[in-house]
Short mmCIF file of C-alpha atoms and ligand atoms in Angstrom, two decimals:
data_model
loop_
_atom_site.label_atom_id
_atom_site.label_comp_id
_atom_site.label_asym_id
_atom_site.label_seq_id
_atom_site.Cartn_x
_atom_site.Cartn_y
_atom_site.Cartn_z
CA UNK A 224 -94.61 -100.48 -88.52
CA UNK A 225 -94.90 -98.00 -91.59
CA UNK A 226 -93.64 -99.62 -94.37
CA UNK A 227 -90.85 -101.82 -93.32
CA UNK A 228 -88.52 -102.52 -90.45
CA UNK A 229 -86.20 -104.39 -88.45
CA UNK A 230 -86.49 -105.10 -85.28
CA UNK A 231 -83.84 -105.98 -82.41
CA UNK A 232 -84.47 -107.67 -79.25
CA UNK A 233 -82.17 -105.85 -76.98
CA UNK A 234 -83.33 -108.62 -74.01
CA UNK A 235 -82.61 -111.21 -76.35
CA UNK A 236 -78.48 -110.00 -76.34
CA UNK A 237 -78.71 -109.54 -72.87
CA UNK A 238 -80.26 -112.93 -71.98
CA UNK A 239 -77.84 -114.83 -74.41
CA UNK A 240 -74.92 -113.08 -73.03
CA UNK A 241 -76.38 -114.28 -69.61
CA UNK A 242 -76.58 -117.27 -71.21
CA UNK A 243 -73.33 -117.60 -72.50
CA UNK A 244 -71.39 -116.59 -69.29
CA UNK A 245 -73.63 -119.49 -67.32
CA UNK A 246 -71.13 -121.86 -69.76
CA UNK A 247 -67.89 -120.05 -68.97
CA UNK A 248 -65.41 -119.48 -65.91
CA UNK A 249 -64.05 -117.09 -68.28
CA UNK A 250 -65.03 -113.30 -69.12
CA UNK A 251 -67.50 -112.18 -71.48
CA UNK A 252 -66.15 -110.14 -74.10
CA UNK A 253 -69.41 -108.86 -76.55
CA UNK A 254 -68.36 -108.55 -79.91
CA UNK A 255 -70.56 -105.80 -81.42
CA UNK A 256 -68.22 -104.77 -84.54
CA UNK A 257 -69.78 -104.13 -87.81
CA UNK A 258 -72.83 -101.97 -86.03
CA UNK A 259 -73.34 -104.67 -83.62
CA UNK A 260 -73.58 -107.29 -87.02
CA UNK A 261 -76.16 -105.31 -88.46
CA UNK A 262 -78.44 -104.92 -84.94
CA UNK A 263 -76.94 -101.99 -83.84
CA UNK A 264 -73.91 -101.32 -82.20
CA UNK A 265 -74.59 -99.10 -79.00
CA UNK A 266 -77.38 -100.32 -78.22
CA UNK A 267 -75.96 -104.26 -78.26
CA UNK A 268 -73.51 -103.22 -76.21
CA UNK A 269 -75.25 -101.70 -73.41
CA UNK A 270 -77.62 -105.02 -73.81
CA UNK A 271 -74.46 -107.40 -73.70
CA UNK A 272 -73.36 -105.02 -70.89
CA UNK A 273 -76.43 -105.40 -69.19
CA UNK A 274 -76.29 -109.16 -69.50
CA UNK A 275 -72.83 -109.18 -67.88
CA UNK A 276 -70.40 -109.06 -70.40
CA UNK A 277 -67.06 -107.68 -69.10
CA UNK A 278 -65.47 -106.85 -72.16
CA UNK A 279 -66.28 -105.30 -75.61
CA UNK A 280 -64.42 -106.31 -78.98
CA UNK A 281 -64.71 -103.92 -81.86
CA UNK A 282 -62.33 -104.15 -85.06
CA UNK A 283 -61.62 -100.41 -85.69
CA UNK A 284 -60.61 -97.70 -83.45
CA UNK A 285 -63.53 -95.66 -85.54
CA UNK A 286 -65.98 -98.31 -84.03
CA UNK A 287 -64.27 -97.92 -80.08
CA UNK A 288 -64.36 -93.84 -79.67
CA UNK A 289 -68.00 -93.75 -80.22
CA UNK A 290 -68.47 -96.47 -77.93
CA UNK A 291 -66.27 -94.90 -75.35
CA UNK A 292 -68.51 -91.37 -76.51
CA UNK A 293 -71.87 -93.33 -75.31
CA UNK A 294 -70.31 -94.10 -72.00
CA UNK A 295 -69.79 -97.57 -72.03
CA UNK A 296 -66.86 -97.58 -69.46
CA UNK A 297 -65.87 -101.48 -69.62
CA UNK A 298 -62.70 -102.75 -71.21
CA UNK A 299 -62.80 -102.67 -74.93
CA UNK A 300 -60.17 -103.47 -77.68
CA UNK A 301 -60.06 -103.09 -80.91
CA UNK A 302 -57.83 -104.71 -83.20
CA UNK A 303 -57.65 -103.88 -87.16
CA UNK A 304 -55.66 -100.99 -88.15
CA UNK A 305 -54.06 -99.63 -91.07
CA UNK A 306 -50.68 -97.66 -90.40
CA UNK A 307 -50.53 -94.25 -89.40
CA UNK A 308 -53.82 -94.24 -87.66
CA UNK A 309 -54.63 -91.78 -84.49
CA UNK A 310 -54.08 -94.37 -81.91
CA UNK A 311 -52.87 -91.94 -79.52
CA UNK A 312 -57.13 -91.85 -79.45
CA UNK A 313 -57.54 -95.11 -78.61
CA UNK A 314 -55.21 -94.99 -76.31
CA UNK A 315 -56.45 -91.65 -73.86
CA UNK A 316 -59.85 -92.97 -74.55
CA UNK A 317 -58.32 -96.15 -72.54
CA UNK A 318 -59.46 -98.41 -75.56
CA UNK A 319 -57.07 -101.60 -75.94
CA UNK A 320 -55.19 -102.08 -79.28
CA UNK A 321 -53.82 -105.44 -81.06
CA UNK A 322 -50.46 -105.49 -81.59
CA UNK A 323 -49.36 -108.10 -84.54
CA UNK A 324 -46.18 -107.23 -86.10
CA UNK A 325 -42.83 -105.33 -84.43
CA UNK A 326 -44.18 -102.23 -86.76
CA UNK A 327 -47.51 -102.29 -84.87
CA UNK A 328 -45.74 -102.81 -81.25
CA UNK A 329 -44.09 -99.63 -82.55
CA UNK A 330 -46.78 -97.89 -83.27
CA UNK A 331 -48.35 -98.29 -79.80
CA UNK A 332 -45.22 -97.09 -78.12
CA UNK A 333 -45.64 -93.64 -79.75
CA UNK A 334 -49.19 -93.83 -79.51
CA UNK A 335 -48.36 -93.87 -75.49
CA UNK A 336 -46.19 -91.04 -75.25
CA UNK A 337 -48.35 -88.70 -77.14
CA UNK A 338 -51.09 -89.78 -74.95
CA UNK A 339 -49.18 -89.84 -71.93
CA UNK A 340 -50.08 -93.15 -70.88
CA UNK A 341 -49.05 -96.36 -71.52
CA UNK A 342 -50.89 -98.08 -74.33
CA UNK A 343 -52.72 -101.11 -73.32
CA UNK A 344 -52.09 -103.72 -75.88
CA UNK A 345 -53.04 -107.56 -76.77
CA UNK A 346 -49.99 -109.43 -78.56
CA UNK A 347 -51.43 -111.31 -81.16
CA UNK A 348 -50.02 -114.56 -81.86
CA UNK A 349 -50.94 -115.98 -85.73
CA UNK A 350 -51.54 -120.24 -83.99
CA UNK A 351 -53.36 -121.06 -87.76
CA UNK A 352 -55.76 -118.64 -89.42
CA UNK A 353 -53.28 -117.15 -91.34
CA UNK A 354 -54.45 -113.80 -91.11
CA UNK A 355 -53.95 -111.17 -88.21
CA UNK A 356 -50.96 -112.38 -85.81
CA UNK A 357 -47.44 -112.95 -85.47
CA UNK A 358 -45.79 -115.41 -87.36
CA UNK A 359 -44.49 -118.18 -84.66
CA UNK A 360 -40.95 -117.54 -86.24
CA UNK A 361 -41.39 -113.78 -85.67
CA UNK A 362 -42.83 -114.24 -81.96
CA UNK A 363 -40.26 -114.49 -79.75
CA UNK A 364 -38.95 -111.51 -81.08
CA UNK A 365 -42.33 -110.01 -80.32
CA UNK A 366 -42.44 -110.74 -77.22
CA UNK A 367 -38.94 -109.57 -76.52
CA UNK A 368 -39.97 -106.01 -77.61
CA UNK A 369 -43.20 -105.85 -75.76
CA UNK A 370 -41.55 -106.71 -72.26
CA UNK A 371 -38.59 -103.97 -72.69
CA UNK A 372 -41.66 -101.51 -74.28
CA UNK A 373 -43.80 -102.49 -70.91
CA UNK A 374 -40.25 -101.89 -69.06
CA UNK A 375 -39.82 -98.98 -70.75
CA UNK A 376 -43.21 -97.41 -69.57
CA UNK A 377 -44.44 -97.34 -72.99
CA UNK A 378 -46.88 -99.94 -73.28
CA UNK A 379 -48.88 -102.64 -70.74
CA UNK A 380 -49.36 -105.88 -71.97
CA UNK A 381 -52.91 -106.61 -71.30
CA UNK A 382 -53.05 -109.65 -73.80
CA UNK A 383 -51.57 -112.46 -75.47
CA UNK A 384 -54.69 -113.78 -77.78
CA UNK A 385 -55.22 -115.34 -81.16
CA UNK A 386 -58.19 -116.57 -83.22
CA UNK A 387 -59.85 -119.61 -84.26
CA UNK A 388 -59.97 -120.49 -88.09
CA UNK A 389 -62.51 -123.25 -87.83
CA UNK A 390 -64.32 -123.89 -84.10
CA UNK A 391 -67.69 -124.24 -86.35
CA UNK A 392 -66.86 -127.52 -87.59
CA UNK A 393 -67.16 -129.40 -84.77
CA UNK A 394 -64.01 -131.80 -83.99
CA UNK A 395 -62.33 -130.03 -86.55
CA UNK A 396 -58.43 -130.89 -85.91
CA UNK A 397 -57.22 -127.18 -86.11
CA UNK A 398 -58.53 -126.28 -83.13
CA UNK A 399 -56.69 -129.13 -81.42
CA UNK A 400 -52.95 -127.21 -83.65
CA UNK A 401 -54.60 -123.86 -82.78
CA UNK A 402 -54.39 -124.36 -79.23
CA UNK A 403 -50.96 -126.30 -78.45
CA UNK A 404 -49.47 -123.40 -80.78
CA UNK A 405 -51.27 -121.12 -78.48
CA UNK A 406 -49.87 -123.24 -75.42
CA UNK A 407 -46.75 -122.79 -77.26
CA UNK A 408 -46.96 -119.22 -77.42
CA UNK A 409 -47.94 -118.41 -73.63
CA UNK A 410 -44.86 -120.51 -72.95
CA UNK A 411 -42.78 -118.34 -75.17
CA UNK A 412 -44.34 -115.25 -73.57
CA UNK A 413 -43.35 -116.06 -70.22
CA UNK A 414 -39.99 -116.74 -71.07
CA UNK A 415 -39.59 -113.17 -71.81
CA UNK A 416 -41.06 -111.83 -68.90
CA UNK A 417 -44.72 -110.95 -70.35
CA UNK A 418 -47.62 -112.08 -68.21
CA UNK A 419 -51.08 -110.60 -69.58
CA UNK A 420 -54.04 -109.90 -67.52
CA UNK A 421 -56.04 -111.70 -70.22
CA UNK A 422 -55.54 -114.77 -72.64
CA UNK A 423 -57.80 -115.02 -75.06
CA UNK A 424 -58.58 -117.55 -77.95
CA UNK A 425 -62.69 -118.41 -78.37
CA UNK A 426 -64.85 -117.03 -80.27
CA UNK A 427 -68.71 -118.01 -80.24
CA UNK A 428 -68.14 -121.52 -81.49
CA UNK A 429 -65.64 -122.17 -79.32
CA UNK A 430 -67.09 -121.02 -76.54
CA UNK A 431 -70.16 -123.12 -76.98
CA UNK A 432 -68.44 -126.15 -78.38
CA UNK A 433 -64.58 -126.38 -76.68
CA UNK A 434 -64.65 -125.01 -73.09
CA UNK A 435 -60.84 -125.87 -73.33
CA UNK A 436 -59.72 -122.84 -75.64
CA UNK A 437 -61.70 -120.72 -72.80
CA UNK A 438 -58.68 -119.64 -71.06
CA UNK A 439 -59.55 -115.86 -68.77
CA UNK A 440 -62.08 -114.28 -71.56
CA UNK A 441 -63.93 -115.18 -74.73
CA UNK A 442 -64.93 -113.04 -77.33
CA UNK A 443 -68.33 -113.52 -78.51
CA UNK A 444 -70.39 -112.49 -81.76
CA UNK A 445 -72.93 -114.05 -83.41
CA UNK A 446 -74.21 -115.90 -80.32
CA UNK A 447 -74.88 -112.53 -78.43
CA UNK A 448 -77.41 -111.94 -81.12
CA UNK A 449 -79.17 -115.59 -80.50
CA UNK A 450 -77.64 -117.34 -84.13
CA UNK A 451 -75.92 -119.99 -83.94
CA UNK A 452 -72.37 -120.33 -85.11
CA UNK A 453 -72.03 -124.00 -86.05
CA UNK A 454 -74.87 -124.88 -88.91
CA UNK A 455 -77.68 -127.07 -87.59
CA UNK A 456 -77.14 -126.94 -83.98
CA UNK A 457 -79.36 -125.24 -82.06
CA UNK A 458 -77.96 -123.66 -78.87
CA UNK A 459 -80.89 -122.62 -77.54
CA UNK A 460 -80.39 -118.68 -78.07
CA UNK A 461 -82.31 -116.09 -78.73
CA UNK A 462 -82.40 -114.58 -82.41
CA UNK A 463 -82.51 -110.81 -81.37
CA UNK A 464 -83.41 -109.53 -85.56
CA UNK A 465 -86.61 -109.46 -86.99
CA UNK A 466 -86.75 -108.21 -90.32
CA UNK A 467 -90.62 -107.74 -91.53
CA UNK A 468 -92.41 -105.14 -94.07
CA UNK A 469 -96.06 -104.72 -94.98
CA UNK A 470 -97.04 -106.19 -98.20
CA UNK A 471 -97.59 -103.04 -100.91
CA UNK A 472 -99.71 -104.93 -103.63
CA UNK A 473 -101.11 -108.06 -104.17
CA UNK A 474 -102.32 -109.41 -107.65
CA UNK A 475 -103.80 -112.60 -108.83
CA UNK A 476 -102.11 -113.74 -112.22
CA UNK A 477 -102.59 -116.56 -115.06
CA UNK A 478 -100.01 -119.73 -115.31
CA UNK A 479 -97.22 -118.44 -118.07
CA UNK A 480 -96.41 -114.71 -116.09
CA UNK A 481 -93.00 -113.82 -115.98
CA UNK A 482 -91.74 -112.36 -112.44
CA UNK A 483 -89.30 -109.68 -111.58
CA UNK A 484 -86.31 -108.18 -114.03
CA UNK A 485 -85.29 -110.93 -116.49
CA UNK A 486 -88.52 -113.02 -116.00
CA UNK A 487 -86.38 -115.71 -114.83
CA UNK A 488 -89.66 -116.95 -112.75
CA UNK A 489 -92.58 -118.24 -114.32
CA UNK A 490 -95.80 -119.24 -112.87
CA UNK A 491 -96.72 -122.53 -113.62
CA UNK A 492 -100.30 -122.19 -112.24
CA UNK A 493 -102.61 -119.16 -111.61
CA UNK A 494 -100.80 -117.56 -108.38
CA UNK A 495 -101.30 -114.82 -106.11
CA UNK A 496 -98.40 -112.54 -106.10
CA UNK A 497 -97.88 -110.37 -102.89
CA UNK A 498 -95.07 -107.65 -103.47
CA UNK A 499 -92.75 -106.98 -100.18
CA UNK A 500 -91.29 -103.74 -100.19
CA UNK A 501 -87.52 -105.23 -98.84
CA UNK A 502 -84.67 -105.27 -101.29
CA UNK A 503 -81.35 -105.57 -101.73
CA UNK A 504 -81.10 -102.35 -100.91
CA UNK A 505 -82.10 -103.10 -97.28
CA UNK A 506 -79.95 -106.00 -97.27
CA UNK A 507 -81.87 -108.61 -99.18
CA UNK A 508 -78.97 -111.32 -100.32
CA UNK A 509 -79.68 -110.86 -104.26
CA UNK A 510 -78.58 -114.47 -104.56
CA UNK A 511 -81.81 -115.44 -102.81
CA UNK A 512 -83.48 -114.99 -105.51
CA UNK A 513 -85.03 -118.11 -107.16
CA UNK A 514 -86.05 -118.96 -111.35
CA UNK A 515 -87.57 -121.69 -110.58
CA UNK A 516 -88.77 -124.54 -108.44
CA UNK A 517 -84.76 -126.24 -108.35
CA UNK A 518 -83.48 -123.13 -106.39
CA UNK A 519 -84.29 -122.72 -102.49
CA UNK A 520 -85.27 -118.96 -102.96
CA UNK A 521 -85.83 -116.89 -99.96
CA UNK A 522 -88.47 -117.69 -97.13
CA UNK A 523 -91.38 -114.88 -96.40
CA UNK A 524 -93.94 -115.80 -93.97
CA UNK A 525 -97.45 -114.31 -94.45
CA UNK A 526 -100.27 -114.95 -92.20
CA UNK A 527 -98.32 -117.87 -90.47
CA UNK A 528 -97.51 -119.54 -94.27
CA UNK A 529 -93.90 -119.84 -95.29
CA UNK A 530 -93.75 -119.11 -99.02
CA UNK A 531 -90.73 -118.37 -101.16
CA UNK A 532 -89.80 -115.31 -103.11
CA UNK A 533 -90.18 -115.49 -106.99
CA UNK A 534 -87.20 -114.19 -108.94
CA UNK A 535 -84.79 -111.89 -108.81
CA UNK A 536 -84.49 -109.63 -105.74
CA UNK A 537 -84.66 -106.29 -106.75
CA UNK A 538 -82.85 -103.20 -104.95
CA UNK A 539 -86.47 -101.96 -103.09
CA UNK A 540 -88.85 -105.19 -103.17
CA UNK A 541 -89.14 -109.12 -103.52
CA UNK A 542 -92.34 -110.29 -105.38
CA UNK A 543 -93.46 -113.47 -103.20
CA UNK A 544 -95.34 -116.31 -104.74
CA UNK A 545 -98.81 -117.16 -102.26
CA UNK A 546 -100.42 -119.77 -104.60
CA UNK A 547 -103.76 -120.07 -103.44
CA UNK A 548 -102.81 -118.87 -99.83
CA UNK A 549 -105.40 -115.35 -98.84
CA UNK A 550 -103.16 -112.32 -98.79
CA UNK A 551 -103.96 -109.07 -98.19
CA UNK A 552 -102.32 -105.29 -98.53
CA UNK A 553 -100.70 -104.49 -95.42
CA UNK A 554 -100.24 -107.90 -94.31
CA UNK A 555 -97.19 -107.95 -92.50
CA UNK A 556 -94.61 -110.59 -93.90
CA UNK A 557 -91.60 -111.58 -92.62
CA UNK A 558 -88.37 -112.21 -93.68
CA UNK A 559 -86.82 -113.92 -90.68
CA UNK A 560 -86.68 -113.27 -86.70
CA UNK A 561 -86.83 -115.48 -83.73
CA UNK A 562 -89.22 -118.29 -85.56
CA UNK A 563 -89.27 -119.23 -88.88
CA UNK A 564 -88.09 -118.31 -91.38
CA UNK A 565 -84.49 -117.85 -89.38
CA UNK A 566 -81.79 -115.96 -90.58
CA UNK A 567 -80.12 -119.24 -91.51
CA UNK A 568 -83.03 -119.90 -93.79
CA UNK A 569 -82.20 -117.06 -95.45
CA UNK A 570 -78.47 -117.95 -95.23
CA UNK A 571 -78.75 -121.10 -97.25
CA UNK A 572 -80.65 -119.83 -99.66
CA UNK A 573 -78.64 -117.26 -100.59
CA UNK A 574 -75.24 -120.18 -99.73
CA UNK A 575 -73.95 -118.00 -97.11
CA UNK A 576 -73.92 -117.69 -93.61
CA UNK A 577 -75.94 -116.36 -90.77
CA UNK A 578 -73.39 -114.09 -89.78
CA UNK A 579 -73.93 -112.10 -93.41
CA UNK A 580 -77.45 -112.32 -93.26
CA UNK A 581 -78.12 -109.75 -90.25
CA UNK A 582 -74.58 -107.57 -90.66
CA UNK A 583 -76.40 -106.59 -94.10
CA UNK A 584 -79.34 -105.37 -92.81
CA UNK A 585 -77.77 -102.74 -90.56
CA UNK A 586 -78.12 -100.72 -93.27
CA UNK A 587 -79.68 -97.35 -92.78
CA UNK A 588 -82.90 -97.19 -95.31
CA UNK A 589 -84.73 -99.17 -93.05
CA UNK A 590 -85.65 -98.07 -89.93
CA UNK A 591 -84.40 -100.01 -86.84
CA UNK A 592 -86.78 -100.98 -83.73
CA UNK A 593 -85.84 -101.61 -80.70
CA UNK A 594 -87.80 -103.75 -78.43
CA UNK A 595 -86.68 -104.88 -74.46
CA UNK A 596 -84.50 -103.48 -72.16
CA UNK A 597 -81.52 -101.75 -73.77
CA UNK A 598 -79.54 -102.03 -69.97
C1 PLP B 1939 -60.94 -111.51 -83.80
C2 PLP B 1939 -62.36 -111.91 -83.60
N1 PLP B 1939 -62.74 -112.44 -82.42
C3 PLP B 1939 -64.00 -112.83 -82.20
C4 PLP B 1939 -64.97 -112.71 -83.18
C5 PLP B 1939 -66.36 -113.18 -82.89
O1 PLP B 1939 -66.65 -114.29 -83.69
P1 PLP B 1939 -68.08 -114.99 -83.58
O2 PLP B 1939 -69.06 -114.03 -84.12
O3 PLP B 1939 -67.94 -116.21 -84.40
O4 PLP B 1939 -68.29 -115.27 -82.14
C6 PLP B 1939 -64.62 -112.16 -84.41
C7 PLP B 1939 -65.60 -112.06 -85.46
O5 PLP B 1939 -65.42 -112.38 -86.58
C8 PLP B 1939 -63.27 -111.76 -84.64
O6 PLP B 1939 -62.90 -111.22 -85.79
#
């Protein structure tokens, strides 16, 4: 390591998307949107790939064609976009496309003809989350327009799927709604004649947690890349993202100094302070950062000692208070990765979630490792 880095355990994604389809009948669909959430996105996929996963889920068509580009030849959809996009591209480049609304059906049937080819599409159905998906009122009517567009030799109905709003609480009672809506909505479907290759529903949670909502293929995220999705319970994954940089400076001050901008931290004893060249401009949550003893503040293990950041994250570097703890330039410290700290340390000390804590630090200052067999 120069300076700093993160680091991604490409057997780790493989081995937990092993590990997930050991718990399924269904298909594995790896969910590597969002550069892979933050571990990067080609090289999860060919992992995930490599681990058996028979699908890949993206959200944009701009994340699919470079996918398709690096020759990963497996079934893919994508489903987020904004009218008036090239989907005629998704659909030569034989990438699936969600289909919410009678505008977006629409859009798919021209999409085919100027690509010559039907347009393989996944029906959404909205069974709860209130965001992407039909309306059940406006779902029938759905459905009748995607069987005469599949008559029509417009489109193929690959899918009928919808998504989960809360599988991470466990025994929450949505899921329970979620899935007789969704019942409700197959039904519905094959009144009209539309029988999809795939039904879809899970997501990592729910594939862990609910092996009812499995149905033919489940689209997992954050437990490709080893995190769990529901708080405190340990799967037994793999965390695939180390993020680690090599201590710049390390100073020994009085009781009474002020740390970082605002001097919102003050030592209350004679400390070592160990500078860490990650900020929030590599993805550092500033709301890690801690005044004083009543806030959580960031993890950093140095020489096998957890200590916490003092102050405010700044856009390049953390300061880290070592009390009395030996620490040297060049020590390597570490943020989080497979041990502890955990990305979920980091998570609830900045009061967010895993999931945030590695998408941010797929940003490009820092330089990305990869480690194990990228498949
Ligand atoms: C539609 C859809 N399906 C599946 C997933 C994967 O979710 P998770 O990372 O919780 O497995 C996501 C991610 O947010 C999603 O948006």
């Amino acid at each position: 390591m120069w300076q700093a880095e993160v680091r991604v355990d490409l057997s780790a994604i493989r081995d937990n998307v092993t590990a997930l389809r050991a718990r399924t009948t269904a298909d594995v669909m790896a969910v590597v949107k969002a550069d892979g959430y933050g571990h990067g996105m080609v090289p999860a996929a060919r992992a995930a790939v490599a681990g058996g996963a028979a699908w890949l889920g993206v959200a944009t068509l701009a994340e699919a064609l470079p996918l398709r580009r690096a020759g990963l030849t497996v079934p893919m959809l994508a489903w987020l976009h904004a009218p008036g996009m090239p989907l005629h591209e998704g659909v030569a480049a034989e990438v699936d496309l969600s289909a919410s609304s009678l505008g977006q059906l629409a859009e798919l049937v021209v999409a085919g003809r100027r690509a010559q080819r039907p347009a393989r599409v996944h029906v959404k159905l909205d069974t709860g989350l209130g965001r992407g998906g039909a309306p059940v009122a406006q779902w029938p009517a759905l459905m009748e327009a995607a069987a005469k567009a599949q008559a029509d030799g417009d489109v193929e109905v690959i899918g009928v799927w919808s998504h989960l709003a809360s599988a991470d609480v466990p025994g929450d009672a949505s899921v329970d709604r979620q899935l007789a809506a969704f019942a409700d909505g197959l039904e519905v479907a094959g009144r009209f004649g539309v029988r999809p290759h795939v039904r879809h529903l899970a997501n990592s949670a729910a594939t862990l947690t609910r092996p009812d909502t499995h149905f033919d293929l489940v689209r997992t995220g954050i437990a490709i890349y080893g995190l769990s999705p529901v708080a405190g319970v340990d799967f037994g994954l793999h965390p695939a993202m180390t993020a680690r940089a090599r201590v710049t400076l390390v100073k020994r001050v009085p009781a009474g100094q002020g740390v970082s901008y605002g001097l919102t931290y003050v030592t209350d004893r004679e400390t070592t302070l160990a500078v860490v060249p990650l900020g929030y401009g590599d993805g550092v949550p500033r709301h890690a950062s801690r005044s004083g003893p009543a806030e959580i503040g960031g993890p950093v293990e140095i020489g096998g000692v957890v200590h916490r950041i003092a102050g405010r994250v700044c856009m390049d570097q953390v300061v880290v208070d070592c009390g009395d703890t030996p620490v040297t330039p060049g020590d390597v410290a570490t943020l989080f990765g497979a041990g502890t700290p955990s990305a979920d340390d980091w998570a609830e000390a900045a009061g967010t979630i895993n999931y945030e804590i590695v998408t941010r630090f797929g940003g490009s200052r820092v330089p990305r490792v990869y480690d194990g067999a990228a498949g």
